[in-house]
Tab-separated table of C-alpha atoms and ligand atoms in Angstrom:
chain	number	residue	atom	x	y	z
A	1	SER	CA	87.767	-104.539	-119.714
A	2	PRO	CA	88.986	-107.720	-118.001
A	3	ARG	CA	92.299	-109.437	-118.715
A	4	THR	CA	92.612	-113.203	-119.035
A	5	VAL	CA	95.745	-115.156	-118.167
A	6	ARG	CA	95.841	-118.815	-119.226
A	7	VAL	CA	97.533	-121.360	-116.985
A	8	ASP	CA	98.795	-123.965	-119.422
A	9	LEU	CA	98.559	-127.423	-117.846
A	10	GLY	CA	97.329	-129.587	-120.709
A	11	GLU	CA	93.910	-131.061	-119.872
A	12	ARG	CA	93.841	-129.173	-116.610
A	13	SER	CA	94.514	-125.737	-118.144
A	14	TYR	CA	92.429	-122.909	-116.774
A	15	ASP	CA	91.792	-119.170	-117.052
A	16	ILE	CA	92.500	-116.470	-114.515
A	17	VAL	CA	90.142	-113.584	-115.279
A	18	ILE	CA	91.194	-110.263	-113.760
A	19	GLY	CA	89.035	-107.160	-113.817
A	20	SER	CA	86.654	-104.721	-112.255
A	21	GLY	CA	83.119	-105.792	-111.284
A	22	LEU	CA	83.736	-109.506	-111.833
A	23	ILE	CA	81.775	-110.679	-108.780
A	24	ALA	CA	78.617	-109.331	-110.369
A	25	ARG	CA	79.435	-111.424	-113.446
A	26	ALA	CA	80.655	-114.528	-111.623
A	27	GLY	CA	77.356	-116.392	-112.031
A	28	ALA	CA	77.353	-115.804	-115.786
A	29	GLU	CA	81.031	-116.778	-116.111
A	30	ILE	CA	80.486	-120.017	-114.196
A	31	ALA	CA	77.157	-120.928	-115.837
A	32	ALA	CA	78.582	-120.284	-119.312
A	33	ARG	CA	81.432	-122.735	-118.666
A	34	ARG	CA	79.393	-125.389	-116.813
A	35	PRO	CA	75.628	-125.211	-117.427
A	36	GLY	CA	73.581	-126.805	-114.647
A	37	ILE	CA	76.410	-126.693	-112.113
A	38	ARG	CA	75.643	-126.180	-108.403
A	39	CYS	CA	78.063	-124.771	-105.822
A	40	ALA	CA	79.087	-124.500	-102.222
A	41	VAL	CA	80.508	-121.037	-101.501
A	42	ILE	CA	83.099	-121.081	-98.716
A	43	THR	CA	84.052	-117.731	-97.216
A	44	ASP	CA	85.018	-115.987	-93.971
A	45	ARG	CA	83.079	-113.502	-91.853
A	46	ASN	CA	85.012	-110.388	-92.999
A	47	VAL	CA	84.646	-111.197	-96.670
A	48	ALA	CA	81.026	-112.337	-96.268
A	49	ALA	CA	80.083	-108.976	-94.751
A	50	ALA	CA	81.335	-107.103	-97.800
A	51	HIS	CA	80.940	-109.454	-100.768
A	52	LEU	CA	78.920	-112.624	-100.147
A	53	ASP	CA	75.502	-111.156	-101.005
A	54	SER	CA	76.667	-109.876	-104.379
A	55	LEU	CA	78.260	-113.219	-105.288
A	56	VAL	CA	75.214	-115.229	-104.257
A	57	ALA	CA	72.919	-112.814	-106.143
A	58	SER	CA	75.047	-113.093	-109.264
A	59	LEU	CA	74.956	-116.886	-109.066
A	60	ALA	CA	71.171	-116.857	-108.524
A	61	ASP	CA	70.680	-114.544	-111.511
A	62	ALA	CA	72.512	-117.062	-113.658
A	63	GLY	CA	70.412	-119.918	-112.261
A	64	VAL	CA	73.319	-121.354	-110.247
A	65	GLU	CA	72.218	-122.752	-106.888
A	66	ALA	CA	74.650	-121.822	-104.098
A	67	ALA	CA	75.033	-123.064	-100.517
A	68	PRO	CA	77.170	-120.621	-98.508
A	69	LEU	CA	79.303	-121.462	-95.473
A	70	VAL	CA	80.855	-118.635	-93.427
A	71	LEU	CA	83.930	-119.442	-91.324
A	72	GLU	CA	85.964	-117.446	-88.806
A	73	PRO	CA	88.652	-115.281	-90.416
A	74	GLY	CA	92.330	-115.956	-89.733
A	75	GLU	CA	95.127	-118.482	-90.161
A	76	LYS	CA	93.745	-120.641	-87.314
A	77	THR	CA	90.899	-121.655	-89.610
A	78	LYS	CA	93.356	-123.736	-91.693
A	79	ARG	CA	92.930	-126.763	-89.428
A	80	PHE	CA	91.457	-130.265	-89.477
A	81	ASP	CA	88.126	-129.678	-87.778
A	82	GLU	CA	87.361	-126.763	-90.121
A	83	LEU	CA	88.258	-128.990	-93.089
A	84	VAL	CA	85.755	-131.549	-91.785
A	85	ARG	CA	83.118	-128.796	-91.510
A	86	VAL	CA	83.685	-127.763	-95.117
A	87	CYS	CA	83.526	-131.367	-96.363
A	88	ASP	CA	80.313	-132.005	-94.405
A	89	HIS	CA	78.810	-128.797	-95.748
A	90	VAL	CA	79.543	-129.789	-99.337
A	91	LEU	CA	78.146	-133.292	-98.842
A	92	GLY	CA	75.174	-131.979	-96.826
A	93	ALA	CA	74.279	-129.718	-99.740
A	94	ARG	CA	74.182	-132.913	-101.858
A	95	LEU	CA	76.705	-131.678	-104.369
A	96	GLU	CA	77.937	-134.181	-106.937
A	97	ARG	CA	81.440	-134.670	-108.211
A	98	GLY	CA	80.813	-132.402	-111.206
A	99	ASP	CA	79.574	-129.580	-108.978
A	100	ALA	CA	81.864	-126.886	-107.642
A	101	VAL	CA	83.395	-125.685	-104.431
A	102	VAL	CA	83.810	-121.903	-104.700
A	103	ALA	CA	86.383	-120.204	-102.468
A	104	LEU	CA	85.442	-116.567	-101.797
A	105	GLY	CA	88.225	-115.123	-99.665
A	106	GLY	CA	91.926	-114.744	-99.042
A	107	GLY	CA	94.574	-117.446	-99.026
A	108	VAL	CA	93.215	-119.068	-95.883
A	109	ILE	CA	89.821	-119.773	-97.459
A	110	GLY	CA	91.396	-120.712	-100.803
A	111	ASP	CA	93.776	-123.233	-99.227
A	112	LEU	CA	91.096	-124.786	-97.009
A	113	ALA	CA	88.260	-124.886	-99.572
A	114	GLY	CA	90.687	-126.103	-102.254
A	115	PHE	CA	91.794	-128.975	-100.034
A	116	ALA	CA	88.151	-129.936	-99.412
A	117	ALA	CA	87.453	-129.750	-103.165
A	118	GLY	CA	90.463	-131.999	-103.753
A	119	ILE	CA	89.276	-134.784	-101.450
A	120	VAL	CA	85.453	-134.731	-101.330
A	121	ARG	CA	84.149	-137.363	-103.769
A	122	ARG	CA	87.837	-137.845	-104.756
A	123	GLY	CA	88.011	-134.408	-106.282
A	124	MET	CA	85.307	-131.903	-107.195
A	125	ARG	CA	85.425	-128.879	-109.441
A	126	PHE	CA	87.006	-125.875	-107.756
A	127	VAL	CA	86.578	-122.158	-108.479
A	128	GLN	CA	88.683	-119.487	-106.815
A	129	VAL	CA	87.264	-116.013	-106.208
A	130	PRO	CA	90.295	-114.528	-104.407
A	131	THR	CA	89.574	-111.381	-102.400
A	132	SER	CA	92.978	-110.424	-100.936
A	133	LEU	CA	95.802	-109.084	-103.093
A	134	LEU	CA	98.000	-111.956	-101.916
A	135	ALA	CA	95.375	-114.483	-102.973
A	136	GLN	CA	94.868	-112.791	-106.363
A	137	VAL	CA	98.562	-112.810	-107.288
A	138	ASP	CA	99.786	-115.885	-105.470
A	139	SER	CA	97.728	-118.420	-103.519
A	140	SER	CA	94.772	-118.770	-105.915
A	141	VAL	CA	97.098	-119.723	-108.779
A	142	GLY	CA	99.059	-122.960	-108.872
A	143	GLY	CA	96.906	-125.589	-107.193
A	144	LYS	CA	98.627	-125.886	-103.836
A	145	THR	CA	95.988	-126.415	-101.141
A	146	GLY	CA	96.126	-127.458	-97.525
A	147	ILE	CA	95.997	-126.826	-93.815
A	148	ASN	CA	98.495	-126.369	-90.985
A	149	SER	CA	99.717	-128.970	-88.499
A	150	GLY	CA	101.175	-128.715	-85.016
A	151	HIS	CA	104.403	-129.662	-86.816
A	152	GLY	CA	104.343	-126.635	-89.098
A	153	LYS	CA	102.421	-124.622	-91.658
A	154	ASN	CA	100.892	-126.082	-94.841
A	155	LEU	CA	102.119	-129.615	-94.084
A	156	ILE	CA	98.865	-131.428	-94.925
A	157	GLY	CA	97.264	-130.958	-98.322
A	158	VAL	CA	97.007	-131.885	-101.974
A	159	PHE	CA	97.717	-130.375	-105.363
A	160	HIS	CA	94.294	-129.576	-106.800
A	161	GLN	CA	94.068	-127.059	-109.620
A	162	PRO	CA	91.056	-124.735	-109.844
A	163	GLU	CA	89.160	-124.730	-113.104
A	164	LEU	CA	88.584	-120.992	-113.031
A	165	VAL	CA	89.990	-118.047	-111.069
A	166	LEU	CA	87.937	-114.829	-110.962
A	167	ALA	CA	89.967	-111.947	-109.513
A	168	ASP	CA	87.675	-108.947	-109.028
A	169	THR	CA	90.056	-106.041	-108.455
A	170	ASP	CA	87.308	-103.866	-106.901
A	171	VAL	CA	86.967	-106.136	-103.858
A	172	LEU	CA	90.446	-105.034	-102.795
A	173	ASP	CA	88.931	-101.657	-101.855
A	174	THR	CA	87.577	-103.246	-98.660
A	175	LEU	CA	90.850	-105.036	-97.809
A	176	PRO	CA	92.676	-103.491	-94.806
A	177	ILE	CA	95.604	-101.379	-96.100
A	178	ARG	CA	98.133	-103.447	-94.166
A	179	GLU	CA	96.936	-106.594	-95.980
A	180	PHE	CA	97.049	-104.758	-99.311
A	181	ARG	CA	100.661	-103.738	-98.708
A	182	ALA	CA	101.586	-107.272	-97.667
A	183	GLY	CA	100.166	-108.595	-100.952
A	184	TYR	CA	102.034	-105.865	-102.807
A	185	ALA	CA	105.328	-107.306	-101.552
A	186	GLU	CA	104.489	-110.464	-103.532
A	187	VAL	CA	103.622	-108.367	-106.603
A	188	ALA	CA	107.009	-106.615	-106.432
A	189	LYS	CA	108.637	-110.034	-105.977
A	190	TYR	CA	107.775	-111.038	-109.553
A	191	GLY	CA	109.636	-107.965	-110.815
A	192	LEU	CA	112.627	-108.739	-108.651
A	193	ILE	CA	112.755	-112.394	-109.757
A	194	ASP	CA	113.070	-111.880	-113.506
A	195	ARG	CA	111.086	-108.848	-114.705
A	196	PRO	CA	113.187	-105.723	-114.173
A	197	GLY	CA	110.901	-103.725	-116.481
A	198	PHE	CA	107.912	-104.605	-114.305
A	199	PHE	CA	109.750	-103.509	-111.167
A	200	ALA	CA	110.572	-100.157	-112.795
A	201	TRP	CA	106.923	-99.847	-113.883
A	202	LEU	CA	105.807	-100.464	-110.276
A	203	GLU	CA	108.208	-97.781	-109.034
A	204	ALA	CA	106.485	-95.343	-111.397
A	205	ASN	CA	102.878	-96.531	-110.985
A	206	TRP	CA	102.442	-97.987	-107.502
A	207	ARG	CA	100.141	-95.188	-106.356
A	208	GLU	CA	97.648	-96.074	-109.095
A	209	VAL	CA	97.958	-99.758	-108.176
A	210	PHE	CA	97.007	-98.862	-104.611
A	211	SER	CA	94.156	-96.535	-105.589
A	212	GLY	CA	92.580	-98.905	-108.158
A	213	GLY	CA	91.716	-98.631	-111.818
A	214	PRO	CA	93.585	-99.920	-114.874
A	215	ALA	CA	97.063	-99.914	-113.257
A	216	ARG	CA	95.827	-102.271	-110.538
A	217	ILE	CA	94.442	-104.676	-113.141
A	218	GLU	CA	97.696	-104.435	-115.108
A	219	ALA	CA	99.859	-105.173	-112.047
A	220	ILE	CA	97.757	-108.172	-110.985
A	221	ALA	CA	97.630	-109.552	-114.531
A	222	THR	CA	101.426	-109.286	-114.876
A	223	ALA	CA	101.915	-111.003	-111.507
A	224	CYS	CA	99.476	-113.797	-112.446
A	225	GLN	CA	101.186	-114.221	-115.817
A	226	ALA	CA	104.527	-114.597	-114.039
A	227	LYS	CA	103.178	-117.149	-111.577
A	228	ALA	CA	101.272	-119.005	-114.340
A	229	GLU	CA	104.495	-119.437	-116.336
A	230	VAL	CA	106.372	-120.821	-113.360
A	231	VAL	CA	103.513	-123.180	-112.447
A	232	ALA	CA	103.179	-124.420	-116.036
A	233	ALA	CA	106.913	-125.165	-116.135
A	234	ASP	CA	106.948	-126.912	-112.752
A	235	GLU	CA	103.460	-127.949	-111.617
A	236	ARG	CA	104.497	-130.164	-108.683
A	237	GLU	CA	107.268	-127.905	-107.441
A	238	SER	CA	110.430	-129.801	-108.200
A	239	GLY	CA	112.769	-127.040	-109.362
A	240	ALA	CA	112.129	-123.702	-111.097
A	241	ARG	CA	109.205	-122.929	-108.804
A	242	ALA	CA	111.805	-122.345	-106.073
A	243	LEU	CA	112.492	-118.869	-107.511
A	244	LEU	CA	109.085	-117.874	-106.124
A	245	ASN	CA	110.739	-118.187	-102.717
A	246	LEU	CA	112.764	-115.009	-103.221
A	247	GLY	CA	112.764	-113.267	-99.831
A	248	HIS	CA	110.978	-116.220	-98.245
A	249	THR	CA	113.849	-117.969	-96.457
A	250	PHE	CA	114.569	-114.879	-94.386
A	251	GLY	CA	110.870	-113.978	-94.354
A	252	HIS	CA	109.748	-117.335	-92.960
A	253	ALA	CA	112.517	-117.203	-90.368
A	254	LEU	CA	111.278	-113.786	-89.226
A	255	GLU	CA	107.673	-115.048	-89.097
A	256	ALA	CA	108.749	-118.050	-87.026
A	257	ALA	CA	110.948	-115.875	-84.786
A	258	THR	CA	107.901	-113.686	-84.049
A	259	ASN	CA	105.731	-116.776	-83.356
A	260	TYR	CA	103.521	-116.083	-86.388
A	261	ASP	CA	102.013	-113.224	-84.404
A	262	SER	CA	100.224	-111.220	-87.109
A	263	ALA	CA	100.065	-108.197	-84.819
A	264	ARG	CA	103.860	-108.029	-85.175
A	265	LEU	CA	104.464	-109.346	-88.682
A	266	VAL	CA	102.263	-110.641	-91.481
A	267	HIS	CA	103.672	-112.894	-94.207
A	268	GLY	CA	104.115	-110.227	-96.893
A	269	GLU	CA	105.920	-107.962	-94.439
A	270	GLY	CA	108.354	-110.774	-93.673
A	271	VAL	CA	108.817	-111.229	-97.432
A	272	ALA	CA	109.489	-107.488	-97.878
A	273	ILE	CA	112.245	-107.532	-95.256
A	274	GLY	CA	113.458	-110.868	-96.646
A	275	MET	CA	113.747	-109.519	-100.209
A	276	VAL	CA	115.785	-106.558	-99.006
A	277	LEU	CA	118.015	-108.915	-97.005
A	278	ALA	CA	118.432	-111.204	-100.045
A	279	HIS	CA	119.585	-108.225	-102.135
A	280	GLU	CA	121.862	-106.936	-99.388
A	281	PHE	CA	123.353	-110.366	-98.827
A	282	SER	CA	123.921	-110.719	-102.582
A	283	ALA	CA	125.764	-107.385	-102.541
A	284	ARG	CA	127.846	-108.533	-99.601
A	285	MET	CA	128.794	-111.669	-101.544
A	286	ASN	CA	129.855	-109.366	-104.444
A	287	LEU	CA	127.155	-110.805	-106.676
A	288	ALA	CA	125.158	-107.591	-107.055
A	289	SER	CA	125.556	-103.862	-106.591
A	290	PRO	CA	124.574	-102.369	-103.217
A	291	ASP	CA	122.688	-99.732	-105.247
A	292	ASP	CA	120.158	-102.392	-106.271
A	293	ALA	CA	119.553	-103.371	-102.646
A	294	ALA	CA	119.072	-99.690	-101.786
A	295	ARG	CA	116.626	-99.308	-104.684
A	296	VAL	CA	114.543	-102.275	-103.515
A	297	ALA	CA	114.519	-101.009	-99.917
A	298	HIS	CA	113.556	-97.513	-101.034
A	299	HIS	CA	110.595	-98.705	-103.073
A	300	LEU	CA	109.207	-101.106	-100.475
A	301	ARG	CA	109.605	-98.442	-97.797
A	302	GLU	CA	107.808	-95.810	-99.882
A	303	VAL	CA	104.730	-98.019	-100.216
A	304	GLY	CA	104.718	-98.414	-96.427
A	305	LEU	CA	106.280	-101.850	-95.969
A	306	PRO	CA	108.903	-102.679	-93.327
A	307	THR	CA	112.354	-103.252	-94.840
A	308	ARG	CA	114.663	-103.867	-91.866
A	309	MET	CA	114.669	-106.375	-89.040
A	310	SER	CA	114.663	-103.426	-86.636
A	311	ASP	CA	111.264	-102.385	-88.064
A	312	ILE	CA	109.732	-105.378	-86.253
A	313	GLU	CA	108.329	-104.385	-82.901
A	314	GLY	CA	109.281	-106.296	-79.789
A	315	GLY	CA	112.787	-107.346	-80.844
A	316	LEU	CA	114.036	-110.629	-82.276
A	317	PRO	CA	115.591	-113.725	-80.672
A	318	PRO	CA	119.394	-114.190	-80.843
A	319	THR	CA	120.939	-114.765	-84.276
A	320	ASP	CA	121.668	-118.449	-83.643
A	321	ILE	CA	117.946	-119.031	-83.025
A	322	LEU	CA	117.101	-117.075	-86.187
A	323	MET	CA	119.593	-119.299	-88.020
A	324	THR	CA	117.771	-122.479	-86.953
A	325	HIS	CA	114.709	-121.074	-88.735
A	326	VAL	CA	116.797	-119.994	-91.747
A	327	ALA	CA	118.269	-123.474	-92.028
A	328	GLN	CA	114.717	-124.878	-91.718
A	329	ASP	CA	115.311	-127.712	-89.283
A	330	LYS	CA	118.280	-128.984	-91.222
A	331	LYS	CA	121.006	-130.461	-89.042
A	332	VAL	CA	123.744	-128.374	-90.621
A	333	ARG	CA	123.369	-124.906	-89.245
A	334	ARG	CA	126.644	-123.498	-90.460
A	335	GLY	CA	126.942	-125.666	-93.560
A	336	ALA	CA	125.812	-124.958	-97.145
A	337	LEU	CA	122.297	-123.506	-97.492
A	338	THR	CA	120.004	-123.006	-100.483
A	339	PHE	CA	118.926	-119.416	-101.054
A	340	ILE	CA	117.442	-117.316	-103.808
A	341	LEU	CA	120.115	-114.701	-104.479
A	342	THR	CA	120.413	-112.077	-107.180
A	343	ARG	CA	122.844	-110.463	-109.605
A	344	GLY	CA	120.653	-107.341	-109.682
A	345	ILE	CA	117.037	-106.222	-110.082
A	346	GLY	CA	115.187	-108.971	-111.944
A	347	GLN	CA	118.201	-111.315	-112.019
A	348	SER	CA	117.450	-113.783	-109.237
A	349	PHE	CA	118.864	-117.296	-109.213
A	350	ILE	CA	118.922	-120.412	-107.027
A	351	ALA	CA	122.163	-120.644	-105.058
A	352	ASP	CA	122.553	-124.007	-103.342
A	353	ASP	CA	125.966	-123.543	-101.803
A	354	VAL	CA	125.529	-120.515	-99.580
A	355	PRO	CA	127.875	-120.745	-96.570
A	356	GLY	CA	125.819	-120.751	-93.371
A	357	ASP	CA	128.513	-118.932	-91.397
A	358	GLU	CA	128.417	-116.029	-93.909
A	359	VAL	CA	124.655	-115.831	-93.435
A	360	PHE	CA	125.115	-115.885	-89.677
A	361	ARG	CA	127.629	-113.019	-89.717
A	362	PHE	CA	125.441	-111.046	-92.133
A	363	LEU	CA	122.350	-111.393	-89.896
A	364	GLU	CA	124.431	-110.498	-86.849
A	365	ASP	CA	125.555	-107.263	-88.568
A	366	LYS	CA	122.060	-106.419	-89.842
A	367	ARG	CA	120.034	-106.713	-86.665
B	401	LIG	P1	93.693	-114.285	-95.218
B	401	LIG	O1	92.934	-115.228	-96.042
B	401	LIG	O2	93.741	-114.521	-93.760
B	401	LIG	O3	93.153	-112.811	-95.507
B	401	LIG	C1	93.713	-111.733	-94.796
B	401	LIG	C2	92.637	-110.971	-94.020
B	401	LIG	O4	91.924	-110.149	-94.935
B	401	LIG	C3	91.596	-111.861	-93.344
B	401	LIG	O5	91.239	-111.256	-92.129
B	401	LIG	C4	90.412	-111.801	-94.313
B	401	LIG	O6	89.186	-111.985	-93.643
B	401	LIG	C5	90.535	-110.411	-94.846
B	401	LIG	N1	90.015	-110.182	-96.198
B	401	LIG	C6	90.315	-110.872	-97.311
B	401	LIG	N2	89.763	-110.292	-98.372
B	401	LIG	C7	89.095	-109.202	-97.926
B	401	LIG	C8	88.336	-108.188	-98.560
B	401	LIG	N3	88.204	-108.134	-99.905
B	401	LIG	N4	87.774	-107.247	-97.789
B	401	LIG	C9	87.955	-107.263	-96.445
B	401	LIG	N5	88.683	-108.162	-95.795
B	401	LIG	C10	89.238	-109.133	-96.532
B	401	LIG	O7	95.226	-114.183	-95.678
B	401	LIG	P2	95.922	-114.010	-97.110
B	401	LIG	O8	97.035	-113.074	-96.881
B	401	LIG	O9	94.950	-113.744	-98.170
B	401	LIG	O10	96.516	-115.468	-97.370
B	401	LIG	C11	97.437	-116.045	-96.476
B	401	LIG	C12	97.324	-117.550	-96.579
B	401	LIG	O11	97.622	-117.935	-97.921
B	401	LIG	C13	98.284	-118.299	-95.682
B	401	LIG	O12	97.581	-119.322	-94.999
B	401	LIG	C14	99.291	-118.900	-96.645
B	401	LIG	O13	99.822	-120.122	-96.184
B	401	LIG	C15	98.454	-119.076	-97.875
B	401	LIG	N6	99.224	-119.112	-99.123
B	401	LIG	C16	99.008	-120.144	-99.978
B	401	LIG	C17	99.686	-120.218	-101.183
B	401	LIG	C18	99.399	-121.324	-102.127
B	401	LIG	O14	100.108	-121.465	-103.141
B	401	LIG	N7	98.369	-122.119	-101.897
B	401	LIG	C19	100.606	-119.220	-101.534
B	401	LIG	C20	100.804	-118.174	-100.644
B	401	LIG	C21	100.111	-118.127	-99.443
B	402	LIG	ZN1	104.757	-115.538	-99.985
C-alpha cells in the first residue's frame, strides 16, 4: 500500500505519494483532487518509451485530457529554447491557469517543466511524476525549478512548488542501474546527515531497495520525509537547507573538473565520493572517527558506487584547479570555506570556517 509524506508549507502544502503501480492510478489521483482539470505531460524519449502510454491511458480513464510533449533526454535539454518549446506547447494546448503541467521524468524534465509551470500564465498547477530515483528522493520535492546557463548550472529559474508528487517505485525497474546507484547516493545522504538509524537500516537492507518491493518504498518514503522536513523549515534556502549539500562541495568540484562529462561521472557518483571525502576530512580535523569514514566508504562501495577520486577514469586536473571549483569562484582560495562536516554517522553540521589550505593539503594527499 502507498505511503504519503506531507510537505508542510501552509497554503501551499502538498502530498508526496510513494508506492507501487501509481502511474496506473495517476489519473484517478489527479481527477479526485481537481475535477475537470486538463494537463500537458512533459517527458523525455527514454521515459516516454517505457511509461508515457500507461500515464496517458490512466489520465484518459479518469476523464483527464492530456497533451504530451516528448523531449530529448539529457542535461542539455535544460536550456532556454527547450523552455520556450514547453511554454508554447502548454499555451498551444489552450491550458488555463488552473490546469496542470505534469512532469513525467527525471530531474531534467522536472526542473524544466516546473520552470515552465512557474511562469506560464504567471504560474500554473504543477504535478511531478518523478521516474528516476534521484528525482523521487530529491529534485521533485522542494520547489526548485530551472535551467542551465553558459555561466553555470541551475542559474535561471524560480521556486514553484508542485501540488502533488506521485512517485511510482515500479518505474525504477527500467532505470539504468548506474542511474539507480547515483540516486541511491542521495538516499544514503539523508542517513548521513542526521538519521544514523536509517543509514544502519540501509546497510542491512540495500539489496531489497535495489530489487524493489516494500524496502524500496520504505527507503524512498524516509528520504522524502527527510527532505520534506528540511524544505518546510527553510523553503527559500536561507540556512538549514544547506545540510542537504553534504558531499556536494567536493562532488560539484569533481563534476566540474570532469567537464560534466556523464560518461566519466554522474552527479550522484560525485556526491558518493564527496560524502566519503567529507567524512575523511572530518576525521583528519579530529572531528570524527576514521572508522565512520571507512564505514561510509565500505557501504557506498558495496552498492557499486565510486568512493575515491582515483575511481574516476581519465585522471583529474591539478589540486589548485580542483580548489577553484571547491571554493566556487570565491576570490579567497586558501581562506575560510563553508563545508558540511560531520562528528560521525548522522551527525553532520555546517562548518563555515574551514581553512582552505587544510582542504588543499587533504585533496593533495587523497588523489
Ligand atoms: P535525468 O532526468 O537526466 O535522468 C537520468 C536518465 O535516466 C535520463 O537519460 C532519463 O531519460 C533516464 N530515465 C529517467 N527515468 C527513467 C526510467 N524510469 N526508465 C528509464 N530511463 C529513465 O537526470 P536525474 O538524475 O533524474 O536528475 C538530474 C537533474 O536533476 C539535474 O539537472 C539536476 O540539476 C537536477 N536536480 C534538481 C534538484 C532540485 O531541487 N530541483 C535537486 C537535485 C537535482
Ligand atoms: Zn545532489
